[in-house]
PDB file of C-alpha atoms and ligand atoms in Angstrom:
ATOM      1  CA  MET A   1      -5.334 -17.488 -35.700  1.00 89.00           C
ATOM      2  CA  ARG A   2      -2.279 -15.243 -35.624  1.00 94.00           C
ATOM      3  CA  LYS A   3      -0.772 -15.046 -32.175  1.00 98.00           C
ATOM      4  CA  LEU A   4       1.384 -12.241 -30.814  1.00 98.00           C
ATOM      5  CA  LYS A   5       4.803 -13.559 -29.807  1.00 98.00           C
ATOM      6  CA  LEU A   6       5.661 -12.721 -26.205  1.00 99.00           C
ATOM      7  CA  ALA A   7       8.836 -12.774 -24.163  1.00 98.00           C
ATOM      8  CA  VAL A   8       8.297 -12.869 -20.418  1.00 99.00           C
ATOM      9  CA  LEU A   9      11.179 -11.460 -18.353  1.00 98.00           C
ATOM     10  CA  ILE A  10      11.392 -12.607 -14.742  1.00 98.00           C
ATOM     11  CA  SER A  11      13.685 -12.534 -11.725  1.00 98.00           C
ATOM     12  CA  GLY A  12      11.816 -14.731  -9.253  1.00 97.00           C
ATOM     13  CA  GLY A  13       8.892 -17.003  -8.504  1.00 97.00           C
ATOM     14  CA  GLY A  14       6.977 -16.227 -11.636  1.00 98.00           C
ATOM     15  CA  THR A  15       3.338 -16.443 -10.517  1.00 98.00           C
ATOM     16  CA  ASN A  16       2.473 -13.768 -13.085  1.00 98.00           C
ATOM     17  CA  LEU A  17       4.385 -15.789 -15.681  1.00 98.00           C
ATOM     18  CA  GLN A  18       2.223 -18.776 -14.669  1.00 98.00           C
ATOM     19  CA  ALA A  19      -0.939 -16.716 -15.196  1.00 98.00           C
ATOM     20  CA  LEU A  20       0.298 -15.853 -18.696  1.00 99.00           C
ATOM     21  CA  ILE A  21       1.229 -19.490 -19.412  1.00 98.00           C
ATOM     22  CA  ASP A  22      -2.263 -20.585 -18.319  1.00 98.00           C
ATOM     23  CA  ALA A  23      -3.924 -17.914 -20.469  1.00 98.00           C
ATOM     24  CA  CYS A  24      -1.834 -18.916 -23.503  1.00 98.00           C
ATOM     25  CA  ASN A  25      -2.955 -22.538 -23.076  1.00 98.00           C
ATOM     26  CA  ASP A  26      -6.406 -21.472 -24.226  1.00 98.00           C
ATOM     27  CA  PRO A  27      -6.406 -21.963 -28.026  1.00 97.00           C
ATOM     28  CA  SER A  28      -8.509 -18.821 -28.473  1.00 98.00           C
ATOM     29  CA  TYR A  29      -6.030 -16.578 -26.592  1.00 98.00           C
ATOM     30  CA  PRO A  30      -4.363 -14.174 -29.064  1.00 98.00           C
ATOM     31  CA  ALA A  31      -0.770 -14.504 -27.793  1.00 98.00           C
ATOM     32  CA  GLU A  32       1.880 -17.163 -27.197  1.00 98.00           C
ATOM     33  CA  ILE A  33       5.062 -17.180 -25.147  1.00 98.00           C
ATOM     34  CA  ALA A  34       8.107 -17.543 -27.395  1.00 98.00           C
ATOM     35  CA  VAL A  35      10.692 -17.348 -24.616  1.00 98.00           C
ATOM     36  CA  VAL A  36      11.095 -16.759 -20.892  1.00 98.00           C
ATOM     37  CA  VAL A  37      14.274 -15.006 -19.812  1.00 98.00           C
ATOM     38  CA  SER A  38      15.517 -14.597 -16.248  1.00 98.00           C
ATOM     39  CA  ASN A  39      18.423 -12.464 -15.077  1.00 98.00           C
ATOM     40  CA  ARG A  40      18.847 -14.862 -12.136  1.00 98.00           C
ATOM     41  CA  PRO A  41      19.794 -18.517 -12.626  1.00 98.00           C
ATOM     42  CA  ASP A  42      17.841 -19.645  -9.527  1.00 98.00           C
ATOM     43  CA  ALA A  43      14.503 -18.024 -10.498  1.00 98.00           C
ATOM     44  CA  TYR A  44      11.750 -20.592  -9.957  1.00 98.00           C
ATOM     45  CA  GLY A  45       9.876 -19.133 -12.933  1.00 98.00           C
ATOM     46  CA  LEU A  46      12.445 -20.861 -15.213  1.00 98.00           C
ATOM     47  CA  GLU A  47      11.124 -24.224 -13.925  1.00 98.00           C
ATOM     48  CA  ARG A  48       7.557 -23.110 -14.636  1.00 98.00           C
ATOM     49  CA  ALA A  49       8.540 -22.317 -18.227  1.00 98.00           C
ATOM     50  CA  LYS A  50      10.362 -25.643 -18.718  1.00 98.00           C
ATOM     51  CA  SER A  51       7.390 -27.586 -17.304  1.00 98.00           C
ATOM     52  CA  ALA A  52       5.199 -25.841 -19.859  1.00 98.00           C
ATOM     53  CA  GLY A  53       7.590 -26.734 -22.686  1.00 98.00           C
ATOM     54  CA  ILE A  54       8.616 -23.107 -23.260  1.00 98.00           C
ATOM     55  CA  SER A  55      12.201 -22.003 -24.030  1.00 98.00           C
ATOM     56  CA  ALA A  56      13.686 -20.881 -20.727  1.00 98.00           C
ATOM     57  CA  GLU A  57      16.914 -18.937 -20.781  1.00 98.00           C
ATOM     58  CA  CYS A  58      19.054 -17.197 -18.227  1.00 98.00           C
ATOM     59  CA  VAL A  59      21.013 -14.048 -19.021  1.00 97.00           C
ATOM     60  CA  ASP A  60      22.756 -13.543 -15.697  1.00 96.00           C
ATOM     61  CA  HIS A  61      23.501  -9.847 -15.227  1.00 95.00           C
ATOM     62  CA  LYS A  62      26.458 -10.798 -13.037  1.00 95.00           C
ATOM     63  CA  ASP A  63      28.218 -12.215 -16.092  1.00 96.00           C
ATOM     64  CA  TYR A  64      28.438  -8.768 -17.718  1.00 97.00           C
ATOM     65  CA  GLU A  65      30.620  -5.798 -16.843  1.00 96.00           C
ATOM     66  CA  THR A  66      28.123  -3.146 -17.853  1.00 96.00           C
ATOM     67  CA  ARG A  67      24.371  -2.781 -18.038  1.00 96.00           C
ATOM     68  CA  GLU A  68      24.737  -2.179 -21.787  1.00 96.00           C
ATOM     69  CA  ASP A  69      26.615  -5.486 -22.322  1.00 97.00           C
ATOM     70  CA  PHE A  70      23.883  -7.334 -20.419  1.00 98.00           C
ATOM     71  CA  GLU A  71      21.120  -5.649 -22.397  1.00 98.00           C
ATOM     72  CA  ASP A  72      22.803  -6.279 -25.772  1.00 98.00           C
ATOM     73  CA  ILE A  73      22.710 -10.013 -25.104  1.00 98.00           C
ATOM     74  CA  LEU A  74      19.159  -9.795 -23.766  1.00 98.00           C
ATOM     75  CA  HIS A  75      18.088  -7.914 -26.899  1.00 98.00           C
ATOM     76  CA  ASP A  76      19.735 -10.553 -29.132  1.00 98.00           C
ATOM     77  CA  ARG A  77      17.864 -13.340 -27.307  1.00 98.00           C
ATOM     78  CA  LEU A  78      14.549 -11.569 -27.828  1.00 98.00           C
ATOM     79  CA  LYS A  79      15.336 -11.043 -31.511  1.00 98.00           C
ATOM     80  CA  ASP A  80      16.343 -14.726 -31.895  1.00 98.00           C
ATOM     81  CA  HIS A  81      12.784 -15.645 -30.884  1.00 98.00           C
ATOM     82  CA  ASP A  82      11.078 -12.989 -33.089  1.00 98.00           C
ATOM     83  CA  VAL A  83       9.523 -11.435 -29.997  1.00 98.00           C
ATOM     84  CA  GLU A  84       6.847  -8.807 -30.643  1.00 98.00           C
ATOM     85  CA  LEU A  85       5.896  -7.845 -27.070  1.00 98.00           C
ATOM     86  CA  VAL A  86       8.099  -7.967 -23.976  1.00 98.00           C
ATOM     87  CA  CYS A  87       6.262  -8.577 -20.683  1.00 99.00           C
ATOM     88  CA  LEU A  88       8.170  -7.709 -17.518  1.00 98.00           C
ATOM     89  CA  ALA A  89       6.793  -9.949 -14.776  1.00 98.00           C
ATOM     90  CA  GLY A  90       8.667  -9.383 -11.533  1.00 98.00           C
ATOM     91  CA  PHE A  91      11.809  -8.487 -13.500  1.00 98.00           C
ATOM     92  CA  MET A  92      13.789  -6.609 -10.867  1.00 95.00           C
ATOM     93  CA  ARG A  93      16.491  -5.034 -13.009  1.00 95.00           C
ATOM     94  CA  LEU A  94      16.420  -1.422 -14.134  1.00 94.00           C
ATOM     95  CA  LEU A  95      16.642  -1.095 -17.920  1.00 97.00           C
ATOM     96  CA  THR A  96      18.531   1.710 -19.676  1.00 97.00           C
ATOM     97  CA  ALA A  97      16.799   4.321 -21.830  1.00 98.00           C
ATOM     98  CA  THR A  98      18.520   2.783 -24.876  1.00 98.00           C
ATOM     99  CA  PHE A  99      17.004  -0.648 -24.286  1.00 98.00           C
ATOM    100  CA  VAL A 100      13.593   0.813 -23.403  1.00 98.00           C
ATOM    101  CA  GLY A 101      13.753   2.913 -26.586  1.00 98.00           C
ATOM    102  CA  LYS A 102      14.335  -0.194 -28.718  1.00 98.00           C
ATOM    103  CA  TRP A 103      11.086  -1.673 -27.354  1.00 98.00           C
ATOM    104  CA  LYS A 104       9.027   1.526 -27.180  1.00 98.00           C
ATOM    105  CA  ASP A 105       5.301   0.674 -26.992  1.00 98.00           C
ATOM    106  CA  ARG A 106       6.296  -2.991 -27.325  1.00 98.00           C
ATOM    107  CA  MET A 107       7.238  -3.573 -23.669  1.00 98.00           C
ATOM    108  CA  ILE A 108       4.836  -3.690 -20.714  1.00 98.00           C
ATOM    109  CA  ASN A 109       5.265  -4.139 -16.958  1.00 98.00           C
ATOM    110  CA  ILE A 110       3.130  -5.110 -13.986  1.00 98.00           C
ATOM    111  CA  HIS A 111       3.627  -3.137 -10.797  1.00 98.00           C
ATOM    112  CA  PRO A 112       1.983  -3.770  -7.407  1.00 98.00           C
ATOM    113  CA  SER A 113       0.448  -0.336  -6.785  1.00 98.00           C
ATOM    114  CA  LEU A 114      -2.027   2.093  -8.264  1.00 98.00           C
ATOM    115  CA  LEU A 115       0.489   4.084 -10.313  1.00 98.00           C
ATOM    116  CA  PRO A 116       1.585   6.843 -10.302  1.00 98.00           C
ATOM    117  CA  SER A 117       1.371   6.304  -6.523  1.00 98.00           C
ATOM    118  CA  TYR A 118       3.974   4.102  -4.859  1.00 98.00           C
ATOM    119  CA  LYS A 119       6.587   3.602  -7.531  1.00 98.00           C
ATOM    120  CA  GLY A 120       9.560   1.484  -6.487  1.00 97.00           C
ATOM    121  CA  LEU A 121       9.797  -1.124  -3.733  1.00 97.00           C
ATOM    122  CA  HIS A 122       7.724  -1.991  -0.612  1.00 98.00           C
ATOM    123  CA  THR A 123       4.576  -0.588  -2.210  1.00 98.00           C
ATOM    124  CA  HIS A 124       2.153  -2.401   0.113  1.00 98.00           C
ATOM    125  CA  ALA A 125       3.948  -1.515   3.344  1.00 98.00           C
ATOM    126  CA  ARG A 126       4.080   2.149   2.304  1.00 98.00           C
ATOM    127  CA  ALA A 127       0.374   2.224   1.370  1.00 98.00           C
ATOM    128  CA  ILE A 128      -0.632   0.664   4.726  1.00 98.00           C
ATOM    129  CA  GLU A 129       1.645   3.077   6.589  1.00 98.00           C
ATOM    130  CA  ASP A 130      -0.013   6.034   4.846  1.00 98.00           C
ATOM    131  CA  GLY A 131      -3.503   4.787   5.695  1.00 98.00           C
ATOM    132  CA  VAL A 132      -4.738   4.922   2.099  1.00 98.00           C
ATOM    133  CA  ARG A 133      -7.969   2.977   1.595  1.00 98.00           C
ATOM    134  CA  PHE A 134      -6.969   1.207  -1.638  1.00 98.00           C
ATOM    135  CA  GLY A 135      -3.886  -0.593  -2.828  1.00 98.00           C
ATOM    136  CA  GLY A 136      -3.769  -2.298  -6.182  1.00 98.00           C
ATOM    137  CA  CYS A 137      -1.797  -3.102  -9.278  1.00 98.00           C
ATOM    138  CA  THR A 138      -1.112  -1.583 -12.694  1.00 98.00           C
ATOM    139  CA  VAL A 139      -0.073  -2.850 -16.112  1.00 99.00           C
ATOM    140  CA  HIS A 140       1.602  -0.129 -18.172  1.00 98.00           C
ATOM    141  CA  PHE A 141       3.804   0.450 -21.193  1.00 98.00           C
ATOM    142  CA  VAL A 142       7.416   0.907 -20.120  1.00 98.00           C
ATOM    143  CA  ARG A 143       9.218   4.241 -20.273  1.00 98.00           C
ATOM    144  CA  PRO A 144      12.800   4.997 -19.171  1.00 97.00           C
ATOM    145  CA  GLU A 145      11.682   6.401 -15.792  1.00 97.00           C
ATOM    146  CA  MET A 146      11.079   3.576 -13.292  1.00 96.00           C
ATOM    147  CA  ASP A 147       7.423   2.431 -13.039  1.00 97.00           C
ATOM    148  CA  ASP A 148       6.344   5.127 -15.477  1.00 97.00           C
ATOM    149  CA  GLY A 149       4.409   4.981 -18.742  1.00 98.00           C
ATOM    150  CA  PRO A 150       0.922   4.855 -20.289  1.00 98.00           C
ATOM    151  CA  ILE A 151      -1.468   2.840 -18.108  1.00 98.00           C
ATOM    152  CA  ILE A 152      -3.267  -0.096 -19.729  1.00 98.00           C
ATOM    153  CA  MET A 153      -5.144  -1.644 -16.773  1.00 98.00           C
ATOM    154  CA  GLN A 154      -5.498  -1.196 -13.038  1.00 98.00           C
ATOM    155  CA  ALA A 155      -7.178  -3.039 -10.188  1.00 98.00           C
ATOM    156  CA  ALA A 156      -8.027  -1.293  -6.907  1.00 98.00           C
ATOM    157  CA  VAL A 157      -7.970  -3.501  -3.812  1.00 98.00           C
ATOM    158  CA  PRO A 158      -9.431  -2.286  -0.481  1.00 98.00           C
ATOM    159  CA  ILE A 159      -7.044  -2.231   2.481  1.00 98.00           C
ATOM    160  CA  ASP A 160      -8.545  -3.860   5.608  1.00 96.00           C
ATOM    161  CA  ALA A 161      -8.187  -2.575   9.158  1.00 94.00           C
ATOM    162  CA  ASN A 162      -5.791  -5.402  10.100  1.00 95.00           C
ATOM    163  CA  GLU A 163      -3.937  -5.491   6.824  1.00 97.00           C
ATOM    164  CA  THR A 164      -0.285  -6.535   6.806  1.00 98.00           C
ATOM    165  CA  GLU A 165       2.223  -6.172   4.003  1.00 98.00           C
ATOM    166  CA  ASP A 166       1.968  -9.933   3.383  1.00 98.00           C
ATOM    167  CA  SER A 167      -1.821 -10.121   3.424  1.00 98.00           C
ATOM    168  CA  LEU A 168      -2.121  -7.174   1.044  1.00 98.00           C
ATOM    169  CA  ALA A 169       0.569  -8.604  -1.266  1.00 98.00           C
ATOM    170  CA  LYS A 170      -1.361 -11.894  -1.447  1.00 98.00           C
ATOM    171  CA  LYS A 171      -4.668 -10.162  -2.183  1.00 98.00           C
ATOM    172  CA  VAL A 172      -3.165  -7.894  -4.825  1.00 98.00           C
ATOM    173  CA  LEU A 173      -1.278 -10.779  -6.460  1.00 98.00           C
ATOM    174  CA  THR A 174      -4.554 -12.599  -7.213  1.00 98.00           C
ATOM    175  CA  TYR A 175      -5.706  -9.460  -9.067  1.00 98.00           C
ATOM    176  CA  GLU A 176      -2.369  -9.267 -10.883  1.00 98.00           C
ATOM    177  CA  HIS A 177      -3.012 -12.762 -12.229  1.00 98.00           C
ATOM    178  CA  THR A 178      -6.276 -11.583 -13.789  1.00 98.00           C
ATOM    179  CA  LEU A 179      -4.923  -8.222 -14.899  1.00 98.00           C
ATOM    180  CA  TYR A 180      -1.798  -9.251 -16.782  1.00 98.00           C
ATOM    181  CA  PRO A 181      -3.354 -11.761 -19.192  1.00 98.00           C
ATOM    182  CA  GLU A 182      -6.211  -9.338 -19.883  1.00 98.00           C
ATOM    183  CA  ALA A 183      -3.817  -6.447 -20.582  1.00 98.00           C
ATOM    184  CA  VAL A 184      -1.819  -8.649 -22.970  1.00 98.00           C
ATOM    185  CA  ARG A 185      -5.071  -9.613 -24.678  1.00 98.00           C
ATOM    186  CA  LEU A 186      -5.967  -5.936 -25.224  1.00 98.00           C
ATOM    187  CA  VAL A 187      -2.560  -5.289 -26.790  1.00 98.00           C
ATOM    188  CA  ALA A 188      -2.654  -8.452 -28.903  1.00 98.00           C
ATOM    189  CA  GLU A 189      -6.144  -7.667 -30.191  1.00 98.00           C
ATOM    190  CA  GLY A 190      -5.159  -4.101 -31.086  1.00 98.00           C
ATOM    191  CA  LYS A 191      -7.707  -2.671 -28.653  1.00 98.00           C
ATOM    192  CA  VAL A 192      -5.278  -0.375 -26.889  1.00 98.00           C
ATOM    193  CA  ARG A 193      -2.753   2.069 -28.283  1.00 97.00           C
ATOM    194  CA  VAL A 194      -0.584   4.816 -26.922  1.00 98.00           C
ATOM    195  CA  SER A 195      -1.550   8.424 -27.595  1.00 97.00           C
ATOM    196  CA  GLY A 196       0.796  10.921 -25.966  1.00 96.00           C
ATOM    197  CA  GLN A 197       1.163   9.989 -22.287  1.00 96.00           C
ATOM    198  CA  LYS A 198      -1.991   7.871 -22.197  1.00 98.00           C
ATOM    199  CA  CYS A 199      -3.576   4.749 -23.576  1.00 98.00           C
ATOM    200  CA  VAL A 200      -6.711   4.984 -25.693  1.00 98.00           C
ATOM    201  CA  PHE A 201      -9.050   2.044 -26.139  1.00 98.00           C
ATOM    202  CA  LYS A 202     -11.454   0.787 -28.744  1.00 98.00           C
ATOM    203  CA  ASP A 203     -14.342  -1.678 -28.255  1.00 97.00           C
ATOM    204  CA  THR A 204     -13.421  -1.926 -24.574  1.00 98.00           C
ATOM    205  CA  ASP A 205     -15.620  -1.489 -21.482  1.00 98.00           C
ATOM    206  CA  LEU A 206     -13.749   0.745 -19.045  1.00 97.00           C
ATOM    207  CA  GLY A 207     -16.298   0.101 -16.259  1.00 96.00           C
ATOM    208  CA  SER A 208     -18.431   2.535 -14.353  1.00 96.00           C
ATOM    209  CA  VAL A 209     -18.691   1.122 -10.821  1.00 95.00           C
ATOM    210  CA  GLY A 210     -16.918   3.146  -8.114  1.00 95.00           C
ATOM    211  CA  LEU A 211     -15.626   1.781  -4.801  1.00 95.00           C
ATOM    212  CA  ILE A 212     -16.088   3.448  -1.409  1.00 96.00           C
ATOM    213  CA  SER A 213     -14.165   2.437   1.706  1.00 97.00           C
ATOM    214  CA  PRO A 214     -15.331   2.416   4.464  1.00 96.00           C
ATOM    215  CA  VAL A 215     -18.694   1.472   3.021  1.00 95.00           C
ATOM    216  CA  PRO A 216     -21.277   4.185   3.917  1.00 96.00           C
ATOM    217  CA  ALA A 217     -23.740   3.099   6.637  1.00 95.00           C
ATOM    218  CA  ASN A 218     -26.715   3.837   4.426  1.00 84.00           C
TER     219      ASN A 218
HETATM  220  C1  GAR B 301       4.658  -9.025  -8.497  1.00 59.89           C
HETATM  221  O1  GAR B 301       3.920  -8.601  -7.373  1.00 59.89           O
HETATM  222  C2  GAR B 301       4.951  -7.848  -9.414  1.00 59.89           C
HETATM  223  O2  GAR B 301       3.908  -6.917  -9.469  1.00 59.89           O
HETATM  224  C3  GAR B 301       6.169  -7.260  -8.740  1.00 59.89           C
HETATM  225  O3  GAR B 301       6.945  -8.367  -8.368  1.00 59.89           O
HETATM  226  C4  GAR B 301       6.068  -9.476  -8.091  1.00 59.89           C
HETATM  227  C5  GAR B 301       6.535 -10.654  -8.898  1.00 59.89           C
HETATM  228  O4  GAR B 301       5.828 -11.810  -8.528  1.00 59.89           O
HETATM  229  N1  GAR B 301       6.881  -6.383  -9.624  1.00 59.89           N
HETATM  230  C6  GAR B 301       7.502  -5.282  -9.228  1.00 59.89           C
HETATM  231  O5  GAR B 301       7.545  -4.922  -8.073  1.00 59.89           O
HETATM  232  C7  GAR B 301       8.161  -4.493 -10.353  1.00 59.89           C
HETATM  233  N2  GAR B 301       8.322  -3.119  -9.982  1.00 59.89           N
HETATM  234  P1  GAR B 301       5.870 -13.105  -9.427  1.00 59.89           P
HETATM  235  O6  GAR B 301       7.345 -13.424  -9.703  1.00 59.89           O
HETATM  236  O7  GAR B 301       5.215 -14.159  -8.578  1.00 59.89           O
HETATM  237  O8  GAR B 301       5.120 -12.821 -10.692  1.00 59.89           O
END
């Protein structure tokens, strides 16, 4: 079975990376991780990659004078491993339009909100503050604007009355761990493609069950 070659880019703990590693351990999964790259030497995700026997590399942005110099090296590393799809998984470095352009429709990101709401940081705290009923997470193709691009998958997660930023982050993260491997599977199996600003799907159940919160009394 031909497997799509992934790079996973991280900056931190790497629980989403772990979800991808676990998915790739299934022989029938249509992708494999060729390399994990962190922009921070102390990212725990690098240990996760090494434990799984995956090439783990650090391209420390602090070693480069400009964003472009950093990205040139990053691009070379990805090319060295014949990467076909770049998965940003808690990679907390903005990428230039030039780099994003080189990986157009071949780079995806996971973000902890229901995009296009709550781009940027502190998504859960802002959603709780606004009193919205659902938080969530999104996997999308990357475009030069931050947290922008055609949406592949989303999960909506109800916000409880006593929700805190931490409790919501934990709940959403468990959905992220389901979402990311499934989104990669859709890409790897050719079941999703970009058309204009949107994704279109083939042979894929988009679901039909709505959520209401608070739940109606009858
Ligand atoms: C995840 O919640 C991911 O959605 C978020 O960082 C966390 C990384 O966790 N990404 C962003 O906020 C990007 N805009 P992890 O290192 O345990 O996968």
